[in-house]
CSV table of C-alpha atoms (C1' of nucleotides) in Angstrom, one decimal:
chain,number,residue,atom,x,y,z
A,50,UNK,CA,119.8,139.3,29.7
A,51,UNK,CA,121.2,141.3,26.8
A,52,UNK,CA,123.1,144.4,27.7
A,53,UNK,CA,121.1,147.5,27.7
A,54,UNK,CA,121.2,149.8,24.7
A,55,UNK,CA,123.1,153.1,24.9
A,56,UNK,CA,122.2,156.4,23.3
A,57,UNK,CA,125.1,155.7,21.0
A,58,UNK,CA,123.5,152.5,19.8
A,59,UNK,CA,120.3,154.3,19.1
A,60,UNK,CA,122.0,157.0,17.0
A,61,UNK,CA,123.9,154.4,15.0
A,62,UNK,CA,120.9,152.4,14.3
A,63,UNK,CA,119.0,155.5,13.3
A,64,UNK,CA,121.8,156.3,10.8
A,65,UNK,CA,121.5,152.9,9.3
A,66,UNK,CA,117.7,153.0,8.9
A,67,UNK,CA,117.6,156.6,7.7
A,68,UNK,CA,120.2,155.8,5.1
A,69,UNK,CA,118.3,152.7,4.0
A,70,UNK,CA,114.7,153.7,4.1
A,71,UNK,CA,114.8,157.5,4.4
A,72,UNK,CA,113.8,159.6,7.4
A,73,UNK,CA,110.1,159.5,6.6
A,74,UNK,CA,110.3,155.8,5.7
A,75,UNK,CA,111.6,154.9,9.1
A,76,UNK,CA,109.2,154.8,12.1
A,77,UNK,CA,110.2,154.8,15.7
A,78,UNK,CA,108.8,151.3,16.0
A,79,UNK,CA,111.0,150.2,13.1
A,80,UNK,CA,114.0,151.7,14.9
A,81,UNK,CA,113.1,150.0,18.1
A,82,UNK,CA,112.8,146.6,16.4
A,83,UNK,CA,116.3,147.1,14.8
A,84,UNK,CA,117.6,147.3,18.4
A,85,UNK,CA,115.4,144.6,19.8
A,86,UNK,CA,113.3,147.0,22.0
A,87,UNK,CA,110.0,148.7,21.7
A,88,UNK,CA,109.6,152.0,19.9
A,89,UNK,CA,108.5,153.8,23.0
A,90,UNK,CA,111.6,152.6,24.9
A,91,UNK,CA,113.7,154.8,22.7
A,92,UNK,CA,112.5,157.8,24.6
A,93,UNK,CA,114.7,156.6,27.5
A,94,UNK,CA,117.6,157.7,25.4
A,95,UNK,CA,116.4,160.5,23.2
A,96,UNK,CA,113.9,163.4,23.1
A,97,UNK,CA,112.4,162.9,19.7
A,98,UNK,CA,112.8,161.6,16.2
A,99,UNK,CA,114.0,164.8,14.7
A,100,UNK,CA,116.8,165.0,17.2
A,101,UNK,CA,118.1,161.7,15.9
A,102,UNK,CA,118.2,163.1,12.3
A,103,UNK,CA,120.0,166.2,13.5
A,104,UNK,CA,122.6,164.1,15.3
A,105,UNK,CA,123.2,161.7,12.5
A,106,UNK,CA,123.6,164.5,10.0
A,107,UNK,CA,125.8,166.5,12.3
A,108,UNK,CA,128.2,163.6,12.5
A,109,UNK,CA,128.3,163.3,8.7
A,110,UNK,CA,128.9,167.0,8.3
A,111,UNK,CA,131.6,167.0,11.0
A,112,UNK,CA,133.6,164.3,9.2
A,113,UNK,CA,133.6,166.1,5.9
A,114,UNK,CA,134.4,169.4,7.4
A,115,UNK,CA,137.2,168.0,9.4
A,116,UNK,CA,138.7,166.5,6.2
A,117,UNK,CA,138.5,169.8,4.4
A,118,UNK,CA,140.0,171.8,7.3
A,119,UNK,CA,142.9,169.3,7.5
A,120,UNK,CA,143.7,169.1,3.8
A,121,UNK,CA,143.3,172.8,3.1
A,122,UNK,CA,145.7,173.7,6.0
A,123,UNK,CA,148.3,171.3,4.7
A,124,UNK,CA,151.1,172.2,2.2
A,125,UNK,CA,151.4,170.6,-1.2
A,126,UNK,CA,150.4,171.2,-4.8
A,127,UNK,CA,146.8,171.5,-5.8
A,128,UNK,CA,147.0,168.0,-7.4
A,129,UNK,CA,148.4,166.5,-4.2
A,130,UNK,CA,145.8,168.1,-2.0
A,131,UNK,CA,143.1,167.1,-4.5
A,132,UNK,CA,144.3,163.5,-4.1
A,133,UNK,CA,144.1,163.9,-0.3
A,134,UNK,CA,140.6,165.2,-0.5
A,135,UNK,CA,139.4,162.4,-2.8
A,136,UNK,CA,141.1,159.7,-0.6
A,137,UNK,CA,139.7,161.2,2.5
A,138,UNK,CA,136.2,161.5,1.1
A,139,UNK,CA,136.2,157.9,-0.1
A,140,UNK,CA,137.5,156.8,3.3
A,141,UNK,CA,134.8,158.6,5.1
A,142,UNK,CA,132.1,157.2,3.0
A,143,UNK,CA,133.4,153.6,3.0
A,144,UNK,CA,133.8,153.7,6.7
A,145,UNK,CA,130.6,155.6,7.6
A,146,UNK,CA,128.2,155.0,4.7
A,147,UNK,CA,125.1,155.5,6.9
A,148,UNK,CA,126.0,158.9,8.4
A,149,UNK,CA,127.3,160.1,5.0
A,150,UNK,CA,124.3,158.9,3.1
A,151,UNK,CA,121.9,160.5,5.6
A,152,UNK,CA,123.9,163.7,5.5
A,153,UNK,CA,123.7,163.8,1.7
A,154,UNK,CA,120.2,162.7,1.2
A,155,UNK,CA,118.0,163.8,4.2
A,156,UNK,CA,119.2,167.3,4.7
A,157,UNK,CA,115.9,168.7,3.5
A,158,UNK,CA,114.0,167.0,6.3
A,159,UNK,CA,115.9,168.7,9.1
A,160,UNK,CA,113.8,170.8,11.4
A,161,UNK,CA,114.0,174.4,10.2
A,162,UNK,CA,116.1,175.6,13.1
A,163,UNK,CA,118.9,173.2,12.2
A,164,UNK,CA,118.7,173.2,8.5
A,165,UNK,CA,120.4,176.4,7.5
A,166,UNK,CA,123.4,175.8,9.7
A,167,UNK,CA,124.1,172.3,8.3
A,168,UNK,CA,123.5,173.4,4.7
A,169,UNK,CA,126.1,176.1,5.3
A,170,UNK,CA,128.6,173.4,6.4
A,171,UNK,CA,127.9,171.4,3.3
A,172,UNK,CA,128.4,174.6,1.2
A,173,UNK,CA,131.6,175.3,3.0
A,174,UNK,CA,132.9,171.9,2.2
A,175,UNK,CA,132.1,172.5,-1.5
A,176,UNK,CA,133.9,175.8,-1.3
A,177,UNK,CA,137.1,174.1,-0.4
A,178,UNK,CA,136.9,172.2,-3.6
A,179,UNK,CA,136.3,175.3,-5.6
A,180,UNK,CA,139.2,177.2,-4.0
A,181,UNK,CA,141.5,174.2,-4.6
A,182,UNK,CA,140.4,174.2,-8.3
A,183,UNK,CA,141.1,177.9,-8.6
A,184,UNK,CA,144.5,177.5,-7.1
A,185,UNK,CA,145.3,174.7,-9.4
A,186,UNK,CA,144.3,176.8,-12.4
A,187,UNK,CA,146.3,179.8,-11.3
A,188,UNK,CA,149.3,177.6,-10.6
A,189,UNK,CA,149.0,176.2,-14.1
A,190,UNK,CA,148.5,172.7,-12.7
A,191,UNK,CA,145.0,172.4,-14.1
A,192,UNK,CA,143.7,173.5,-17.4
A,193,UNK,CA,142.0,176.9,-17.6
A,194,UNK,CA,138.5,176.4,-16.1
A,195,UNK,CA,135.9,179.1,-16.7
A,196,UNK,CA,133.5,178.1,-14.0
A,197,UNK,CA,135.3,176.7,-11.0
A,198,UNK,CA,132.1,176.6,-8.9
A,199,UNK,CA,130.3,174.4,-11.4
A,200,UNK,CA,133.3,172.3,-11.8
A,201,UNK,CA,133.6,171.7,-8.1
A,202,UNK,CA,130.0,170.5,-8.2
A,203,UNK,CA,131.0,168.0,-10.9
A,204,UNK,CA,133.9,166.7,-8.8
A,205,UNK,CA,131.7,166.4,-5.7
A,206,UNK,CA,129.0,164.6,-7.7
A,207,UNK,CA,131.4,161.8,-8.5
A,208,UNK,CA,132.5,161.6,-4.9
A,209,UNK,CA,129.1,161.9,-3.3
A,210,UNK,CA,127.5,159.3,-5.6
A,211,UNK,CA,129.6,156.7,-3.9
A,212,UNK,CA,127.1,156.5,-1.1
A,213,UNK,CA,124.6,155.3,-3.6
A,214,UNK,CA,126.5,152.4,-5.0
A,215,UNK,CA,129.2,151.5,-2.4
A,216,UNK,CA,128.5,148.2,-0.6
A,217,UNK,CA,131.1,146.8,1.8
A,218,UNK,CA,130.6,143.3,0.4
A,219,UNK,CA,131.2,144.6,-3.2
A,220,UNK,CA,134.2,143.7,-5.3
A,221,UNK,CA,135.9,147.1,-5.2
A,222,UNK,CA,138.4,148.0,-2.5
A,223,UNK,CA,138.2,151.6,-1.1
A,224,UNK,CA,141.8,152.3,-2.2
A,225,UNK,CA,141.1,151.2,-5.7
A,226,UNK,CA,137.9,153.3,-5.8
A,227,UNK,CA,139.8,156.4,-4.6
A,228,UNK,CA,142.5,155.9,-7.2
A,229,UNK,CA,140.1,155.5,-10.1
A,230,UNK,CA,138.1,158.5,-8.9
A,231,UNK,CA,141.2,160.6,-8.7
A,232,UNK,CA,142.3,159.5,-12.1
A,233,UNK,CA,138.9,160.2,-13.6
A,234,UNK,CA,138.6,163.6,-12.0
A,235,UNK,CA,142.0,164.7,-13.2
A,236,UNK,CA,142.0,163.2,-16.7
A,237,UNK,CA,138.5,162.4,-17.6
A,238,UNK,CA,138.0,159.9,-20.4
A,239,UNK,CA,140.8,161.1,-22.7
B,57,UNK,CA,84.0,177.1,-12.0
B,58,UNK,CA,87.6,175.9,-12.2
B,59,UNK,CA,88.1,173.3,-14.8
B,60,UNK,CA,88.1,169.8,-13.4
B,61,UNK,CA,91.4,168.0,-12.9
B,62,UNK,CA,92.5,165.3,-15.1
B,63,UNK,CA,94.5,162.2,-14.3
B,64,UNK,CA,97.4,163.8,-16.1
B,65,UNK,CA,97.2,166.8,-13.6
B,66,UNK,CA,97.4,164.4,-10.7
B,67,UNK,CA,100.4,162.5,-12.0
B,68,UNK,CA,102.3,165.7,-12.7
B,69,UNK,CA,101.6,167.1,-9.3
B,70,UNK,CA,102.6,163.8,-7.8
B,71,UNK,CA,105.9,164.0,-9.6
B,72,UNK,CA,106.4,167.6,-8.3
B,73,UNK,CA,105.8,166.7,-4.7
B,74,UNK,CA,107.6,163.3,-4.7
B,75,UNK,CA,110.6,165.1,-6.1
B,76,UNK,CA,110.4,167.9,-3.5
B,77,UNK,CA,109.4,166.0,-0.3
B,78,UNK,CA,110.0,162.4,-1.2
B,79,UNK,CA,107.4,159.6,-1.6
B,80,UNK,CA,106.9,159.0,2.1
B,81,UNK,CA,107.0,162.7,2.9
B,82,UNK,CA,104.0,163.3,0.6
B,83,UNK,CA,100.5,162.5,1.8
B,84,UNK,CA,97.5,162.1,-0.4
B,85,UNK,CA,96.0,165.2,1.4
B,86,UNK,CA,99.1,167.2,0.5
B,87,UNK,CA,98.7,166.1,-3.1
B,88,UNK,CA,95.1,167.0,-3.1
B,89,UNK,CA,95.8,170.5,-1.6
B,90,UNK,CA,98.4,171.0,-4.4
B,91,UNK,CA,95.6,170.5,-6.9
B,92,UNK,CA,93.0,172.4,-4.9
B,93,UNK,CA,90.8,169.3,-4.2
B,94,UNK,CA,90.5,166.9,-1.3
B,95,UNK,CA,92.8,164.0,-0.8
B,96,UNK,CA,89.9,161.6,-1.2
B,97,UNK,CA,88.9,163.1,-4.5
B,98,UNK,CA,92.1,161.8,-6.0
B,99,UNK,CA,90.6,158.4,-6.1
B,100,UNK,CA,88.3,159.5,-8.9
B,101,UNK,CA,91.5,159.5,-11.0
B,102,UNK,CA,93.8,156.8,-9.6
B,103,UNK,CA,93.7,153.5,-7.8
B,104,UNK,CA,96.3,154.2,-5.1
B,105,UNK,CA,99.4,156.1,-4.0
B,106,UNK,CA,101.9,153.5,-5.1
B,107,UNK,CA,100.4,153.5,-8.6
B,108,UNK,CA,101.3,157.2,-8.8
B,109,UNK,CA,104.9,156.5,-7.9
B,110,UNK,CA,105.1,153.7,-10.5
B,111,UNK,CA,103.7,156.0,-13.2
B,112,UNK,CA,106.0,158.9,-12.4
B,113,UNK,CA,109.1,156.7,-12.3
B,114,UNK,CA,108.0,154.9,-15.5
B,115,UNK,CA,108.0,158.2,-17.3
B,116,UNK,CA,111.4,159.1,-16.0
B,117,UNK,CA,112.8,155.7,-17.0
B,118,UNK,CA,111.2,155.9,-20.5
B,119,UNK,CA,112.9,159.2,-21.3
B,120,UNK,CA,116.3,158.0,-20.4
B,121,UNK,CA,115.9,154.7,-22.2
B,122,UNK,CA,114.6,156.5,-25.3
B,123,UNK,CA,117.7,158.7,-25.3
B,124,UNK,CA,120.0,155.7,-25.0
B,125,UNK,CA,118.3,153.7,-27.7
B,126,UNK,CA,118.4,156.7,-30.1
B,127,UNK,CA,122.0,157.6,-29.5
B,128,UNK,CA,123.4,154.1,-29.5
B,129,UNK,CA,121.7,153.3,-32.8
B,130,UNK,CA,123.1,156.4,-34.4
B,131,UNK,CA,126.5,156.6,-36.2
B,132,UNK,CA,129.4,158.7,-35.1
B,133,UNK,CA,132.6,158.4,-33.1
B,134,UNK,CA,132.5,157.5,-29.4
B,135,UNK,CA,133.2,161.1,-28.5
B,136,UNK,CA,130.4,162.4,-30.7
B,137,UNK,CA,127.9,160.0,-29.2
B,138,UNK,CA,129.1,160.7,-25.7
B,139,UNK,CA,128.3,164.4,-26.4
B,140,UNK,CA,124.9,163.4,-27.6
B,141,UNK,CA,124.3,161.4,-24.5
B,142,UNK,CA,125.4,164.2,-22.2
B,143,UNK,CA,123.3,166.8,-24.1
B,144,UNK,CA,120.2,164.6,-24.1
B,145,UNK,CA,120.6,163.7,-20.5
B,146,UNK,CA,120.9,167.4,-19.5
B,147,UNK,CA,117.9,168.3,-21.7
B,148,UNK,CA,115.8,165.6,-20.1
B,149,UNK,CA,116.6,166.7,-16.6
B,150,UNK,CA,116.2,170.4,-17.2
B,151,UNK,CA,112.9,169.9,-19.0
B,152,UNK,CA,111.5,167.2,-16.6
B,153,UNK,CA,113.3,167.7,-13.3
B,154,UNK,CA,110.4,166.1,-11.3
B,155,UNK,CA,110.1,162.8,-13.1
B,156,UNK,CA,113.9,162.6,-13.3
B,157,UNK,CA,114.4,163.3,-9.7
B,158,UNK,CA,111.7,160.9,-8.6
B,159,UNK,CA,113.1,158.2,-10.9
B,160,UNK,CA,116.6,158.7,-9.5
B,161,UNK,CA,115.7,159.1,-5.8
B,162,UNK,CA,112.6,157.1,-5.1
B,163,UNK,CA,113.2,153.8,-6.9
B,164,UNK,CA,113.6,152.0,-3.7
B,165,UNK,CA,110.1,152.8,-2.6
B,166,UNK,CA,108.4,151.1,-5.5
B,167,UNK,CA,106.1,148.2,-4.8
B,168,UNK,CA,108.1,145.0,-5.1
B,169,UNK,CA,106.4,143.8,-8.2
B,170,UNK,CA,107.5,146.9,-10.2
B,171,UNK,CA,110.9,147.5,-8.6
B,172,UNK,CA,113.0,144.9,-10.4
B,173,UNK,CA,111.8,145.8,-13.9
B,174,UNK,CA,112.5,149.5,-13.5
B,175,UNK,CA,115.9,149.0,-11.8
B,176,UNK,CA,116.7,146.8,-14.8
B,177,UNK,CA,115.9,149.8,-17.1
B,178,UNK,CA,118.2,152.0,-15.1
B,179,UNK,CA,121.0,149.5,-15.3
B,180,UNK,CA,120.4,149.1,-19.0
B,181,UNK,CA,120.9,152.8,-19.4
B,182,UNK,CA,124.1,152.7,-17.5
B,183,UNK,CA,125.3,149.8,-19.7
B,184,UNK,CA,125.0,152.1,-22.7
B,185,UNK,CA,127.5,154.3,-21.2
B,186,UNK,CA,129.8,151.4,-20.4
B,187,UNK,CA,129.7,150.1,-23.9
B,188,UNK,CA,130.3,153.5,-25.3
B,189,UNK,CA,133.4,153.9,-23.1
B,190,UNK,CA,134.7,150.5,-24.2
B,191,UNK,CA,134.2,151.4,-27.8
B,192,UNK,CA,136.0,154.7,-27.3
B,193,UNK,CA,138.9,152.9,-25.6
B,194,UNK,CA,139.2,150.3,-28.4
B,195,UNK,CA,139.1,152.9,-31.1
B,196,UNK,CA,141.8,154.8,-29.3
B,197,UNK,CA,139.6,157.8,-28.8
B,198,UNK,CA,139.8,157.5,-25.0
B,199,UNK,CA,142.7,156.7,-22.8
B,200,UNK,CA,143.1,153.1,-21.7
B,201,UNK,CA,140.5,152.6,-19.0
B,202,UNK,CA,140.9,149.5,-16.8
B,203,UNK,CA,137.4,149.5,-15.3
B,204,UNK,CA,134.8,150.8,-17.8
B,205,UNK,CA,131.9,149.8,-15.5
B,206,UNK,CA,133.1,151.9,-12.6
B,207,UNK,CA,134.0,154.8,-15.0
B,208,UNK,CA,130.5,154.7,-16.4
B,209,UNK,CA,129.3,155.1,-12.9
B,210,UNK,CA,131.5,158.2,-12.5
B,211,UNK,CA,130.1,159.8,-15.7
B,212,UNK,CA,126.6,159.1,-14.7
B,213,UNK,CA,127.2,160.5,-11.2
B,214,UNK,CA,128.0,163.9,-12.8
B,215,UNK,CA,125.0,163.7,-15.0
B,216,UNK,CA,122.5,162.5,-12.4
B,217,UNK,CA,123.6,164.9,-9.7
B,218,UNK,CA,122.1,167.6,-11.9
B,219,UNK,CA,118.6,166.9,-10.5
B,220,UNK,CA,120.0,167.9,-7.1
B,221,UNK,CA,121.2,171.3,-8.0
B,222,UNK,CA,119.4,172.4,-11.2
B,223,UNK,CA,116.9,175.1,-10.7
B,224,UNK,CA,115.1,176.6,-13.7
B,225,UNK,CA,115.5,180.1,-12.2
B,226,UNK,CA,119.3,179.5,-11.7
B,227,UNK,CA,122.0,181.4,-13.6
B,228,UNK,CA,123.2,178.5,-15.7
B,229,UNK,CA,121.6,177.7,-19.1
B,230,UNK,CA,121.1,174.1,-20.0
B,231,UNK,CA,123.3,174.3,-23.1
B,232,UNK,CA,126.1,175.7,-21.0
B,233,UNK,CA,125.7,173.1,-18.4
B,234,UNK,CA,125.9,170.4,-21.0
B,235,UNK,CA,129.0,171.8,-22.6
B,236,UNK,CA,130.8,172.1,-19.3
B,237,UNK,CA,129.8,168.6,-18.3
B,238,UNK,CA,131.0,167.2,-21.5
B,239,UNK,CA,134.2,169.1,-21.2
B,240,UNK,CA,134.7,167.8,-17.6
B,241,UNK,CA,133.9,164.2,-18.5
B,242,UNK,CA,136.3,164.2,-21.4
B,243,UNK,CA,139.2,166.1,-20.0
B,244,UNK,CA,138.8,166.2,-16.2
B,245,UNK,CA,140.7,169.0,-14.5
B,246,UNK,CA,143.9,168.9,-16.4
C,183,DC,C1',118.4,151.9,47.9
C,184,DT,C1',118.7,154.4,43.9
C,185,DG,C1',118.7,155.1,39.1
C,186,DT,C1',118.6,153.3,34.6
C,187,DC,C1',116.2,151.0,31.0
C,188,DA,C1',112.6,148.7,29.2
C,189,DC,C1',107.7,147.4,29.1
C,190,DC,C1',102.9,148.4,28.5
C,191,DA,C1',98.8,150.9,27.6
C,192,DA,C1',97.2,154.8,25.9
C,193,DC,C1',96.9,159.5,23.6
C,194,DG,C1',95.7,162.5,19.7
C,195,DA,C1',97.0,163.2,15.1
C,196,DC,C1',97.5,161.7,10.7
C,197,DC,C1',97.8,158.0,7.3
C,198,DG,C1',95.8,155.7,2.8
C,199,DT,C1',91.5,154.5,1.5
C,200,DT,C1',86.3,153.6,1.0
C,201,DC,C1',81.7,155.0,0.8
C,202,DG,C1',77.5,157.4,0.0
C,203,DT,C1',76.2,161.4,-1.9
C,204,DT,C1',75.9,165.7,-4.7
C,205,DC,C1',76.3,168.6,-8.5
C,206,DG,C1',77.0,169.8,-13.1
C,207,DT,C1',77.3,168.3,-18.0
C,208,DG,C1',76.3,166.0,-22.1
C,209,DT,C1',73.5,162.3,-24.5
C,210,DC,C1',69.6,160.3,-26.3
C,211,DG,C1',64.7,158.9,-27.0
C,212,DC,C1',60.6,160.9,-27.8
D,267,DG,C1',62.9,171.0,-27.6
D,268,DC,C1',62.6,168.6,-23.4
D,269,DG,C1',62.8,165.4,-19.7
D,270,DA,C1',65.2,161.1,-18.3
D,271,DC,C1',69.4,159.4,-17.4
D,272,DA,C1',74.2,158.1,-17.2
D,273,DC,C1',78.6,159.9,-16.1
D,274,DG,C1',82.8,162.2,-14.3
D,275,DA,C1',84.5,164.8,-10.5
D,276,DA,C1',84.5,166.3,-6.2
D,277,DC,C1',82.9,166.5,-1.3
D,278,DG,C1',82.7,165.1,3.5
D,279,DA,C1',82.4,161.6,6.9
D,280,DA,C1',84.3,157.7,8.4
D,281,DC,C1',87.2,153.3,8.6
D,282,DG,C1',91.1,150.7,10.5
D,283,DG,C1',95.7,151.3,11.1
D,284,DT,C1',100.1,153.6,12.1
D,285,DC,C1',102.5,157.7,13.5
D,286,DG,C1',105.3,160.1,17.3
D,287,DT,C1',105.0,160.6,21.9
D,288,DT,C1',103.7,160.3,27.1
D,289,DG,C1',103.3,158.4,31.6
D,290,DG,C1',103.1,154.9,34.9
D,291,DT,C1',105.3,150.6,36.5
D,292,DG,C1',108.4,147.1,37.4
D,293,DA,C1',113.0,144.6,36.9
D,294,DC,C1',117.5,144.6,37.8
D,295,DA,C1',122.4,146.4,38.3
D,296,DG,C1',125.7,149.3,41.0
DNA sequence: CTGTCACCAACGACCGTTCGTTCGTGTCGC
DNA sequence: GCGACACGAACGAACGGTCGTTGGTGACAG
């Protein structure tokens, strides 16, 4: 009757449920129900639950890493590239909330053999922000900042928190969110 | 031999494990082991696992609400009170990471009958930030801000993310963190 | 006819929780 | 001062249920 489910369907549904209920809050039977099949039927497509978590998180990590690579390789002032990072980050989250949320929230539940590598990716992404801030300070575009590492954490805090409150049905348009975020990150409250 | 555990011990250990492994990632036997007793022995002190979650989160919520009440009732410019909020928030998190992290991360796993009330507390706390921002704009202390609600989300994003990276053993002192955060929230990067 | 995909029943492990019991400690009547 | 007794805290076995996972079987599409 209904067309059979693909491995792709399974991974996408897993992202959705992991984001919504957390990895440990999602059972294979839950996941099956989401797809209209039994939990045991999932094993026609995948090898195990933890593999699903790895795959979903890998996708999240890849998107952010791709953005950082692209922006950091492009020309432009620090401010321009910061704007590109903010816009790209917001676009990734608004278009792929589930993978992004799982990447940001469930990293600690990865099997040990995958954890370190993916955490390194996340740290690499943050390092792009730090380097950009340092460049901006050196170029005199930004104010003198004593602790660029901590400051990059602040910037990323604002960006990452979007997965916690963004709802596609919500009143705010992605472009507007990106603009306001960039504004806030650059100027603060004053 | 060893002194018996109190209900207080149990709640504290629960906060620690819920923060570290998440609610669904923590079993009663895990929790017992953390205290050096059996999982079943916990029921001499408590009625059920979900009660523990409620209690830990209640403590987290109470601390933040207390801070907001205190600061908002005090005199001072918007900037002064913003500094007080930031400092208080950082102090709460650095001194009670576990309750704070559980409050911020595990709200969605609360039993339905407790969820709405505690979410309302969280929203009330955020509303304090929004009101303060509005006051600051009206008084001309802050720049004109078109969307104070979203901006309050940004500020709180920076503050709340602290539970994700603060480690007591880390290099950064709480005072220094609070100063840098206030600086960033007020001035941004430029 | 072959391979894919789902079903179904079942596995052992673990889940939250209950129960009967034990052991030590402190209280109180005598 | 001493025995009886209630109590808090923990044990250990067991409960029904759910977990992730396996293997066998059949339906149905290419």
